[in-house]
Short mmCIF file of C-alpha atoms and ligand atoms in Angstrom, two decimals:
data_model
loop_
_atom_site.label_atom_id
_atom_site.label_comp_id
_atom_site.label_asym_id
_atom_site.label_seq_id
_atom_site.Cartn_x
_atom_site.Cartn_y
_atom_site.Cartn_z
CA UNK A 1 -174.05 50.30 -94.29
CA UNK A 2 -175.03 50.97 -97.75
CA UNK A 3 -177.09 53.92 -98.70
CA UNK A 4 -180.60 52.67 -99.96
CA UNK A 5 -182.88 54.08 -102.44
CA UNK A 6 -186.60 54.90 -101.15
CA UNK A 7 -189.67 53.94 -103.43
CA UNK A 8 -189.49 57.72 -104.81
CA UNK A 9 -185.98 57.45 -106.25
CA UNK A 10 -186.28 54.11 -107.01
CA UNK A 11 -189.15 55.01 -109.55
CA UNK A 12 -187.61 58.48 -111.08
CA UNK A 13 -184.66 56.57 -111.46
CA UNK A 14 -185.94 53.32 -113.22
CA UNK A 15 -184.51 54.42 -116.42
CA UNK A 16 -180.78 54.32 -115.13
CA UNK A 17 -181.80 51.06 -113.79
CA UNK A 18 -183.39 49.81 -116.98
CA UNK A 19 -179.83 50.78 -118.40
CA UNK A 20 -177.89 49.37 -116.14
CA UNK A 21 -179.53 45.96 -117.30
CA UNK A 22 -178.47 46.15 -120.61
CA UNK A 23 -174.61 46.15 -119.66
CA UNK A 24 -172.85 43.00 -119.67
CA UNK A 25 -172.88 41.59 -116.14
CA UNK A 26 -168.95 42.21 -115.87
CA UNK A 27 -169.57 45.65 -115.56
CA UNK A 28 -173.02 45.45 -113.31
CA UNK A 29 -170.41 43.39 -110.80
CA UNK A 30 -168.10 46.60 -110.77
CA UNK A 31 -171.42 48.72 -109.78
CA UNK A 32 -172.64 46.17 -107.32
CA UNK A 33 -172.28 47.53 -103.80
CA UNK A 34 -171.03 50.54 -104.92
CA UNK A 35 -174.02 52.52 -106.51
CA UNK A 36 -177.54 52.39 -105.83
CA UNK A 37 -177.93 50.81 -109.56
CA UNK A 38 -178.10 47.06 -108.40
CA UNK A 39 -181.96 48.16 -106.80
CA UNK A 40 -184.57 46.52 -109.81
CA UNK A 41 -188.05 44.59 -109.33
CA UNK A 42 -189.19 41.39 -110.41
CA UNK A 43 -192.95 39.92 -110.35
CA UNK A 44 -193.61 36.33 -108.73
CA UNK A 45 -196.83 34.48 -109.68
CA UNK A 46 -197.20 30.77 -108.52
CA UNK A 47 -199.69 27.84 -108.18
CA UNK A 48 -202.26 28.26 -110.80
CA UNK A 49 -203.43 25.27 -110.98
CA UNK A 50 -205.12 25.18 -114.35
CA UNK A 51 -207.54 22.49 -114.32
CA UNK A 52 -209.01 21.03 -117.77
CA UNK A 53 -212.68 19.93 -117.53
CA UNK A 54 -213.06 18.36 -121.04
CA UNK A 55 -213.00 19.51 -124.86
CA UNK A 56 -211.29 23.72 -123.98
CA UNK A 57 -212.89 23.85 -120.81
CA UNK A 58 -211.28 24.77 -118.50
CA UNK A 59 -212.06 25.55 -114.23
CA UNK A 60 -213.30 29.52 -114.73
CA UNK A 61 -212.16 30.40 -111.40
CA UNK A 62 -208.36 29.19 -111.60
CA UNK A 63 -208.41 30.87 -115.01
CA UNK A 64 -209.39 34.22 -113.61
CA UNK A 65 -206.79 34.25 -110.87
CA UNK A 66 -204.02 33.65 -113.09
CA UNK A 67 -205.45 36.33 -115.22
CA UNK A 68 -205.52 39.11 -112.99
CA UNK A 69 -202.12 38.43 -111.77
CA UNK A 70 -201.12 38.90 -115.32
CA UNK A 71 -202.82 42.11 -115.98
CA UNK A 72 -201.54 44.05 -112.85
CA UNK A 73 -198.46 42.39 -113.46
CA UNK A 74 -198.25 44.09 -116.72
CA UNK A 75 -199.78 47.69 -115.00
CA UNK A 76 -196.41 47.79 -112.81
CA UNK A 77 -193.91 51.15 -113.06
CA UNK A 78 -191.40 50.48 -112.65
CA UNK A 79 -191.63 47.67 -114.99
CA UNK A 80 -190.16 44.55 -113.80
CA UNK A 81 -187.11 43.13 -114.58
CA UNK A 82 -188.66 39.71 -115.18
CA UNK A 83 -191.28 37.75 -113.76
CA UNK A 84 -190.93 33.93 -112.10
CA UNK A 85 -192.85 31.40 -112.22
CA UNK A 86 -192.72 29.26 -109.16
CA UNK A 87 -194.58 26.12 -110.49
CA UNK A 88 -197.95 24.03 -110.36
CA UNK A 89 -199.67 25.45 -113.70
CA UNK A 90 -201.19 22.48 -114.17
CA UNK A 91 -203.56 20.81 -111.61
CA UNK A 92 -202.89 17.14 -113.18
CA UNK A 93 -199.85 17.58 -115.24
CA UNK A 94 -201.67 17.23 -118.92
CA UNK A 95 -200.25 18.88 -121.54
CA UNK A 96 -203.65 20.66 -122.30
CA UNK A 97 -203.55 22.33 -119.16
CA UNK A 98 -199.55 23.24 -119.25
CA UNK A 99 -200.67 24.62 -122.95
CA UNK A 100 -203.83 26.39 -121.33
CA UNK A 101 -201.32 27.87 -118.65
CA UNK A 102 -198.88 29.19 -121.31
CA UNK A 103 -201.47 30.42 -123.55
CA UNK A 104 -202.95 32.94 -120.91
CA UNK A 105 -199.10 33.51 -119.45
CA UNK A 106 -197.87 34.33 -122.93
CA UNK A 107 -199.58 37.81 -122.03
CA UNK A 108 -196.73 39.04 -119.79
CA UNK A 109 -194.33 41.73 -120.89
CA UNK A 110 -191.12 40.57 -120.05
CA UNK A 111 -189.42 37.07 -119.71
CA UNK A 112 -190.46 34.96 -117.81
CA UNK A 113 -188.80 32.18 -115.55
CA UNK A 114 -190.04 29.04 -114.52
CA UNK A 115 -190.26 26.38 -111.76
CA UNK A 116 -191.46 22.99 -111.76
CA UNK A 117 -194.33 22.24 -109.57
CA UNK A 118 -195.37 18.53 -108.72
CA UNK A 119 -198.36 19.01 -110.30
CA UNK A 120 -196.86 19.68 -113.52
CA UNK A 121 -194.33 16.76 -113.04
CA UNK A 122 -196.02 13.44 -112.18
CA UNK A 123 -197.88 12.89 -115.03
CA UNK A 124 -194.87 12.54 -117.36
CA UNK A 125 -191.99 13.27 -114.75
CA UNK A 126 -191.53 16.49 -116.78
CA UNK A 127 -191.84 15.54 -119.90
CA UNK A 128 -194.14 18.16 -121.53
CA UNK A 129 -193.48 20.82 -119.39
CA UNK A 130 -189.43 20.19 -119.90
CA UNK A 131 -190.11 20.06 -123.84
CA UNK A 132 -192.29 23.72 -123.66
CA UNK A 133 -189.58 25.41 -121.31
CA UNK A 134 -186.19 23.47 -120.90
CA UNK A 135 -184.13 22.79 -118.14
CA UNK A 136 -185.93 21.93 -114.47
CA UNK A 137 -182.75 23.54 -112.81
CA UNK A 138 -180.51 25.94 -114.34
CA UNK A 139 -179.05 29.28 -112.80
CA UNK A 140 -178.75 33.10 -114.25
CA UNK A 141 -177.01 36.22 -112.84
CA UNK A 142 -178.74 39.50 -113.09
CA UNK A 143 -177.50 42.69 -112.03
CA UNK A 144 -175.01 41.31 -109.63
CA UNK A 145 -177.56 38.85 -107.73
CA UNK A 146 -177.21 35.17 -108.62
CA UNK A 147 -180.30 33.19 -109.23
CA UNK A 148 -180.65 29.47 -108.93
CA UNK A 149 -184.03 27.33 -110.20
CA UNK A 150 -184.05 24.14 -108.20
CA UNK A 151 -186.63 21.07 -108.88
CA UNK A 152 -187.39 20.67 -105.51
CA UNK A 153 -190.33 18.46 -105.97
CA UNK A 154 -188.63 14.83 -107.09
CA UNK A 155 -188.65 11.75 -104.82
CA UNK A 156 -187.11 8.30 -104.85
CA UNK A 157 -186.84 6.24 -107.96
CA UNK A 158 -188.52 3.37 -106.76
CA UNK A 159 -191.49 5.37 -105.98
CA UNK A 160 -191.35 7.02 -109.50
CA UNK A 161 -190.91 4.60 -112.08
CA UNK A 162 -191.63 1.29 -110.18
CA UNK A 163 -194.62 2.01 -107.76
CA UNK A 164 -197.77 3.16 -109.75
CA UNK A 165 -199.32 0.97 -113.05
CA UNK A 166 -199.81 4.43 -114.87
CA UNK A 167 -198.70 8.15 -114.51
CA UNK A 168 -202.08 9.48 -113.87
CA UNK A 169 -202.35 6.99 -110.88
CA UNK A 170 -199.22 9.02 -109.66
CA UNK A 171 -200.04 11.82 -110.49
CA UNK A 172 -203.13 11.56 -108.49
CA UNK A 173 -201.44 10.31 -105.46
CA UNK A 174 -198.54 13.10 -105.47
CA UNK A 175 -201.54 15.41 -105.42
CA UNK A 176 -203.23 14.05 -101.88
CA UNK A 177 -203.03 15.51 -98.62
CA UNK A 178 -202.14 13.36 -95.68
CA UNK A 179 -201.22 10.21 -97.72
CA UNK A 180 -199.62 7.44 -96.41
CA UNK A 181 -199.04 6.45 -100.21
CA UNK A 182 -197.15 9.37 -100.95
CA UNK A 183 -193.37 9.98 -100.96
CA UNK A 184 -191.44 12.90 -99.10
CA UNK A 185 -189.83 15.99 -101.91
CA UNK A 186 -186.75 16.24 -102.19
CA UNK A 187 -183.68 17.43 -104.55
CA UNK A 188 -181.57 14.73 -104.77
CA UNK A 189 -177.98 14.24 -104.83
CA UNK A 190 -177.77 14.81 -108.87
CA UNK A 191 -179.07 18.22 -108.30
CA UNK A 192 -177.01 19.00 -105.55
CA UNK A 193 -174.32 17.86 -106.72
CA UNK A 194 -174.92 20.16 -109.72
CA UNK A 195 -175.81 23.06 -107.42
CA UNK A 196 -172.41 22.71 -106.18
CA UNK A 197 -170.47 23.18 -108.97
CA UNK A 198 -172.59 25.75 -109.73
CA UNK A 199 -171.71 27.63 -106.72
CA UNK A 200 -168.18 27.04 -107.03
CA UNK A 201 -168.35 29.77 -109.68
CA UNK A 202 -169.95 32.21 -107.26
CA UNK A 203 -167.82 34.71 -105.12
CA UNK A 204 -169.15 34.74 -101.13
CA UNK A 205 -170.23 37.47 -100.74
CA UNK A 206 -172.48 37.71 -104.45
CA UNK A 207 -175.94 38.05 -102.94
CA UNK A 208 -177.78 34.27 -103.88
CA UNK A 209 -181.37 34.10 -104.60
CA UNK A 210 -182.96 30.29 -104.98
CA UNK A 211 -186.20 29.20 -106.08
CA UNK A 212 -187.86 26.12 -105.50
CA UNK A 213 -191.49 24.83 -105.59
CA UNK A 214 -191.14 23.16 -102.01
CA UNK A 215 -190.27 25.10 -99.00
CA UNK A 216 -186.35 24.31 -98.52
CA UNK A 217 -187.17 23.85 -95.26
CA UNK A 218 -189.16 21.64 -92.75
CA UNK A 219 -192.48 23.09 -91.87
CA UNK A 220 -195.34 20.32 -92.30
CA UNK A 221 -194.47 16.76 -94.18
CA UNK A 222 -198.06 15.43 -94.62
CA UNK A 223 -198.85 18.20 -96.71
CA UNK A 224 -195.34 18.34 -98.24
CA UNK A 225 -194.47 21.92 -96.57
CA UNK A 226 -191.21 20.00 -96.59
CA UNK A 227 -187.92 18.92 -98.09
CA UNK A 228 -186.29 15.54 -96.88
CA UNK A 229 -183.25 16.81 -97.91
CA UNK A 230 -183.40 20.54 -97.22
CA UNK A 231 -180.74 20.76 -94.22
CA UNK A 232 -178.05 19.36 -97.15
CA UNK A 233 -179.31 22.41 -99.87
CA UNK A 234 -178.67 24.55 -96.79
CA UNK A 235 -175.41 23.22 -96.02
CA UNK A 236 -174.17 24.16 -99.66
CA UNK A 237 -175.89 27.84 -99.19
CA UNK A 238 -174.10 28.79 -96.13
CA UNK A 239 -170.78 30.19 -97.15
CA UNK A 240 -172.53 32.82 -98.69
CA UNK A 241 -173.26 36.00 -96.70
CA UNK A 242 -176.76 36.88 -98.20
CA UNK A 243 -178.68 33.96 -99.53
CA UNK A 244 -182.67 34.51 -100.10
CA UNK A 245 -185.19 31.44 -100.54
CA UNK A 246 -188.32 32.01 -102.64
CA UNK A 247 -190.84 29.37 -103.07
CA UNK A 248 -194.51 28.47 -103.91
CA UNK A 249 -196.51 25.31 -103.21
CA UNK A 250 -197.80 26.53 -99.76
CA UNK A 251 -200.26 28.86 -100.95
CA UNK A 252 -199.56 31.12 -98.02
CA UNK A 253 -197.75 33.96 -96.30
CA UNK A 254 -194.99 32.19 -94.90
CA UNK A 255 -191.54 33.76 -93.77
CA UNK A 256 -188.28 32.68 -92.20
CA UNK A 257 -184.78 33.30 -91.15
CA UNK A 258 -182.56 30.30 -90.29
CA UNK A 259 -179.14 31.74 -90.20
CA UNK A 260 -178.21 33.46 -92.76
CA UNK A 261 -180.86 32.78 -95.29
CA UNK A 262 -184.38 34.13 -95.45
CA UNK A 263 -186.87 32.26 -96.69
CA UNK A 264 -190.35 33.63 -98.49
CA UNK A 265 -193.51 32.16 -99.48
CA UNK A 266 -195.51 33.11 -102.41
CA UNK A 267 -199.53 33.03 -102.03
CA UNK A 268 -201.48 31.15 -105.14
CA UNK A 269 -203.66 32.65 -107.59
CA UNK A 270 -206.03 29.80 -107.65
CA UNK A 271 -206.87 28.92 -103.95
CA UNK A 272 -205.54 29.22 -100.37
CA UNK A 273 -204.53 26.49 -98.29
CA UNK A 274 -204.95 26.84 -94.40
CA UNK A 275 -202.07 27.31 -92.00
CA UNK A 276 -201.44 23.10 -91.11
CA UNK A 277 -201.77 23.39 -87.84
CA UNK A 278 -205.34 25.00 -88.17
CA UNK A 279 -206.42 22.35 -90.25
CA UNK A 280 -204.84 18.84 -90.03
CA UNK A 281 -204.26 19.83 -85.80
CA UNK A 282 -201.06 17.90 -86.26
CA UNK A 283 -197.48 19.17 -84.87
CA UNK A 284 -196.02 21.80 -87.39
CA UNK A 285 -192.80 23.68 -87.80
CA UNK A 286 -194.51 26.69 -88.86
CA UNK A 287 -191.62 29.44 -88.71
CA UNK A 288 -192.25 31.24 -85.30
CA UNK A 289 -191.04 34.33 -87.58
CA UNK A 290 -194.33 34.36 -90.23
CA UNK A 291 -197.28 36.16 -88.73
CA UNK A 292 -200.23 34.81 -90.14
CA UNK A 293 -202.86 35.55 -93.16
CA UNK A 294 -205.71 37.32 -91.62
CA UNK A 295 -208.25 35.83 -94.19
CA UNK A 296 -210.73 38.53 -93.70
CA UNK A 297 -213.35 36.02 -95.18
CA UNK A 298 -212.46 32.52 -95.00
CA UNK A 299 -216.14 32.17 -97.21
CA UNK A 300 -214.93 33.78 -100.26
CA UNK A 301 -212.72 31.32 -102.00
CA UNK A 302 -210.59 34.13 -103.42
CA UNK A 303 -209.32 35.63 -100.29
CA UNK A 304 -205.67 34.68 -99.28
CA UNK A 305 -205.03 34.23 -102.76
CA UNK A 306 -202.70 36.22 -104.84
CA UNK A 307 -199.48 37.27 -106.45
CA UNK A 308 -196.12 39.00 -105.18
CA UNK A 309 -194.02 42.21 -106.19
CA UNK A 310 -190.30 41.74 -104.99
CA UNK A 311 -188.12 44.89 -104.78
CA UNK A 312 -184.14 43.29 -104.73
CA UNK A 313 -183.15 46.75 -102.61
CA UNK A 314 -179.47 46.22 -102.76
CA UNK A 315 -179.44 42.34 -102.39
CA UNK A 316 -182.04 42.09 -99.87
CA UNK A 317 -185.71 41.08 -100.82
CA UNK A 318 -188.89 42.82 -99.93
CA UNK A 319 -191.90 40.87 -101.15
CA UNK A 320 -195.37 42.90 -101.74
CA UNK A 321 -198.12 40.63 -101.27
CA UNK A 322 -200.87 41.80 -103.33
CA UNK A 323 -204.02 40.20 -102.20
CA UNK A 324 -207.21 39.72 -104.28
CA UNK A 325 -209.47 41.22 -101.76
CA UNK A 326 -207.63 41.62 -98.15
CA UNK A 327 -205.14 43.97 -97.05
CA UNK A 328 -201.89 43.72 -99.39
CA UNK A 329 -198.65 43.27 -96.80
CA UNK A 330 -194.76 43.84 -97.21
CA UNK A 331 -192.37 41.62 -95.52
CA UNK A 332 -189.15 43.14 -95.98
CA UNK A 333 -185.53 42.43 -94.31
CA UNK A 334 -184.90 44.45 -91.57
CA UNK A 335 -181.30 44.85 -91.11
CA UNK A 336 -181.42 46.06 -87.46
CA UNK A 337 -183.31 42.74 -86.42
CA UNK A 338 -181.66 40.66 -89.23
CA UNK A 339 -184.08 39.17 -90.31
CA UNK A 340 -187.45 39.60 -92.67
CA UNK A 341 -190.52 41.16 -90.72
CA UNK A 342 -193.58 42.52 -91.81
CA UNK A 343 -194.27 45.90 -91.80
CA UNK A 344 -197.22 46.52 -90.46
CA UNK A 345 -198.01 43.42 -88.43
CA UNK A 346 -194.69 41.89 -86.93
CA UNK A 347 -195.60 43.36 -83.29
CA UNK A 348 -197.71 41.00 -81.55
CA UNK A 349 -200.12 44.58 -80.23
CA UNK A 350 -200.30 45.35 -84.13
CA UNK A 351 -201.62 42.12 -85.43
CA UNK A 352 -204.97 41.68 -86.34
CA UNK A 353 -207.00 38.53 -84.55
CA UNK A 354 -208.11 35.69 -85.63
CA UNK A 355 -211.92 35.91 -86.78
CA UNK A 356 -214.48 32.85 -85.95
CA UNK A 357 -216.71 32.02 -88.62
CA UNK A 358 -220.14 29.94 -87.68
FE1 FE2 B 401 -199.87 24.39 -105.60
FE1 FE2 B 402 -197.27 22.22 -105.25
#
């Protein structure tokens, strides 16, 4: 087993890191899995949902959540090696509000990388948010880890470009709950296709990281915790030994293992939703893995909302939930178990219960 680097070394030595990034990737594949080098952090901020009220107005309280994320984002030491985006800026997909979004993002040191959310995307299908930031899939290596950005959040053509008289009527139905008018996510077989070329390149045994805005898996479909086609993006991940799933769009702690990928959910900075089966009391697929946000006051619109730290400790993940005002939690992979746990509250005696509210 490889030697790891604690917290400690990892921060005195964040300038050999730093200059580890700066060498062409040919030679960070020769350190990979031989040094300690490969450790770095990267930020993860998702689900914004910057809402536009008329004239520059914009919702205060989505604004301020975004914010914050952005200025302890830009406190971090080590500095991170770049931060993601994983999608929804926009509440309704209009350019003001992707423009809004950028504006206030634009204050982040470091690159960032982003994901298409359906509420940037129904409006236009993409349009704007394609012309201010490119590609809606694409793929980078860093440091010896290969990263993929999927658009997880597309759905059949009919229901696209035939169904609705106008793109705001879309728009607003792709952004119900529970709506028989809606359509299922999914990545479609031009994606995949082009996710499997792009894996061709990719040796086995290269630790894969994928993003997508929709949980590549099937947890809840009325609330689109779901994609249709998520067992076929699976398929194409499974030849690889380490493969780690980050998404947003759930605006919770959720966490997973289904063979051998792990799967981690990134909590918004504008609201939280509830755990389905809390809410809608319908039949979930919540993973039996994820122990669940103790929202310490269900009241306060801001708790369970919040932004995540990832440390990439030699190809595994370890997200840092930092939570606006509740305990901040670490699920990290656990290579006796094999899977990710939290820290502090995976055993059932340690977890913290439930609290009624009246
Ligand atoms: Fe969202
Ligand atoms: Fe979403």
């Amino acid at each position: 087993m490889s030697k790891r680097m604690n917290r400690r070394e990892f921060l005195t030595r964040g300038g050999a890191v730093l200059a580890a990034s700066t060498l062409p990737l040919s030679l960070v594949e020769v350190a990979f899995g031989k040094t300690d080098e490969r450790n770095f952090t990267f930020a993860f901020i998702s689900d914004s949902h910057i809402t536009h009220i008329r004239g520059n107005e914009f919702v205060r309280n989505w604004d301020r959540g975004l914010v914050r994320a952005i200025a302890e984002t830009n406190l971090l030491s080590p500095k991170p090696d770049f931060i993601m985006y994983g999608g929804d800026i926009a509440q309704l997909g209009k350019p003001e509000e992707i423009d809004h979004g950028l504006e206030l993002l634009s204050k982040l040191n470091g690159d960032v990388h982003y994901v298409m959310g359906e509420h940037d995307y129904y409006l236009d299908l993409g349009e704007y948010w394609e012309k201010q930031l490119g590609p809606q899939w694409y793929s980078f290596d860093h440091k010896g880890v290969h990263f993929i950005v999927l658009n997880s959040i597309l759905t059949y053509d009919d229901w696209m470009h035939k169904k609705w008289d106008s793109g705001m009527a879309r728009m607003l139905q792709m952004a119900r709950l529970d709506n028989p008018q809606g359509s299922p996510f999914m990545v479609g077989e031009t994606q995949r296709q082009w996710l499997k070329d792009d894996l061709a390149k990719v040796s086995h045994d290269t630790p894969v990281v994928v993003f997508s805005h929709s949980p590549l898996q099937k947890i809840y479909k009325g609330w689109n915790f779901w994609t249709e086609d998520a067992d076929d993006v699976q398929a194409l991940l499974k030849p690889f030994s380490k493969v780690t799933v980050f998404y947003g769009h759930v605006h919770q702690i959720q966490y997973n293992q289904i063979d051998n990928m792990s799967f981690h959910a990134a909590m918004a900075t504008a609201w939280p939703w509830p755990y389905p089966q809390s809410y809608a009391q319908a039949k979930s697929f919540m993973p039996k893995l994820t122990v669940q946000m103790n929202r310490a006051d269900p009241f306060f619109e801001r708790d369970a909302t919040g932004w995540q730290f990832i440390d990439m400790d030699t190809g595994d993940a370890a997200m840092k939930y930092n939570l606006y005002d509740n305990q901040n939690r670490t699920v990290a992979y656990n290579d006796a178990s094999g899977k990710p746990e939290d820290q502090r509250y995976q055993a059932a005696e340690n977890r913290i219960p439930p609290q009624d509210h009246y």
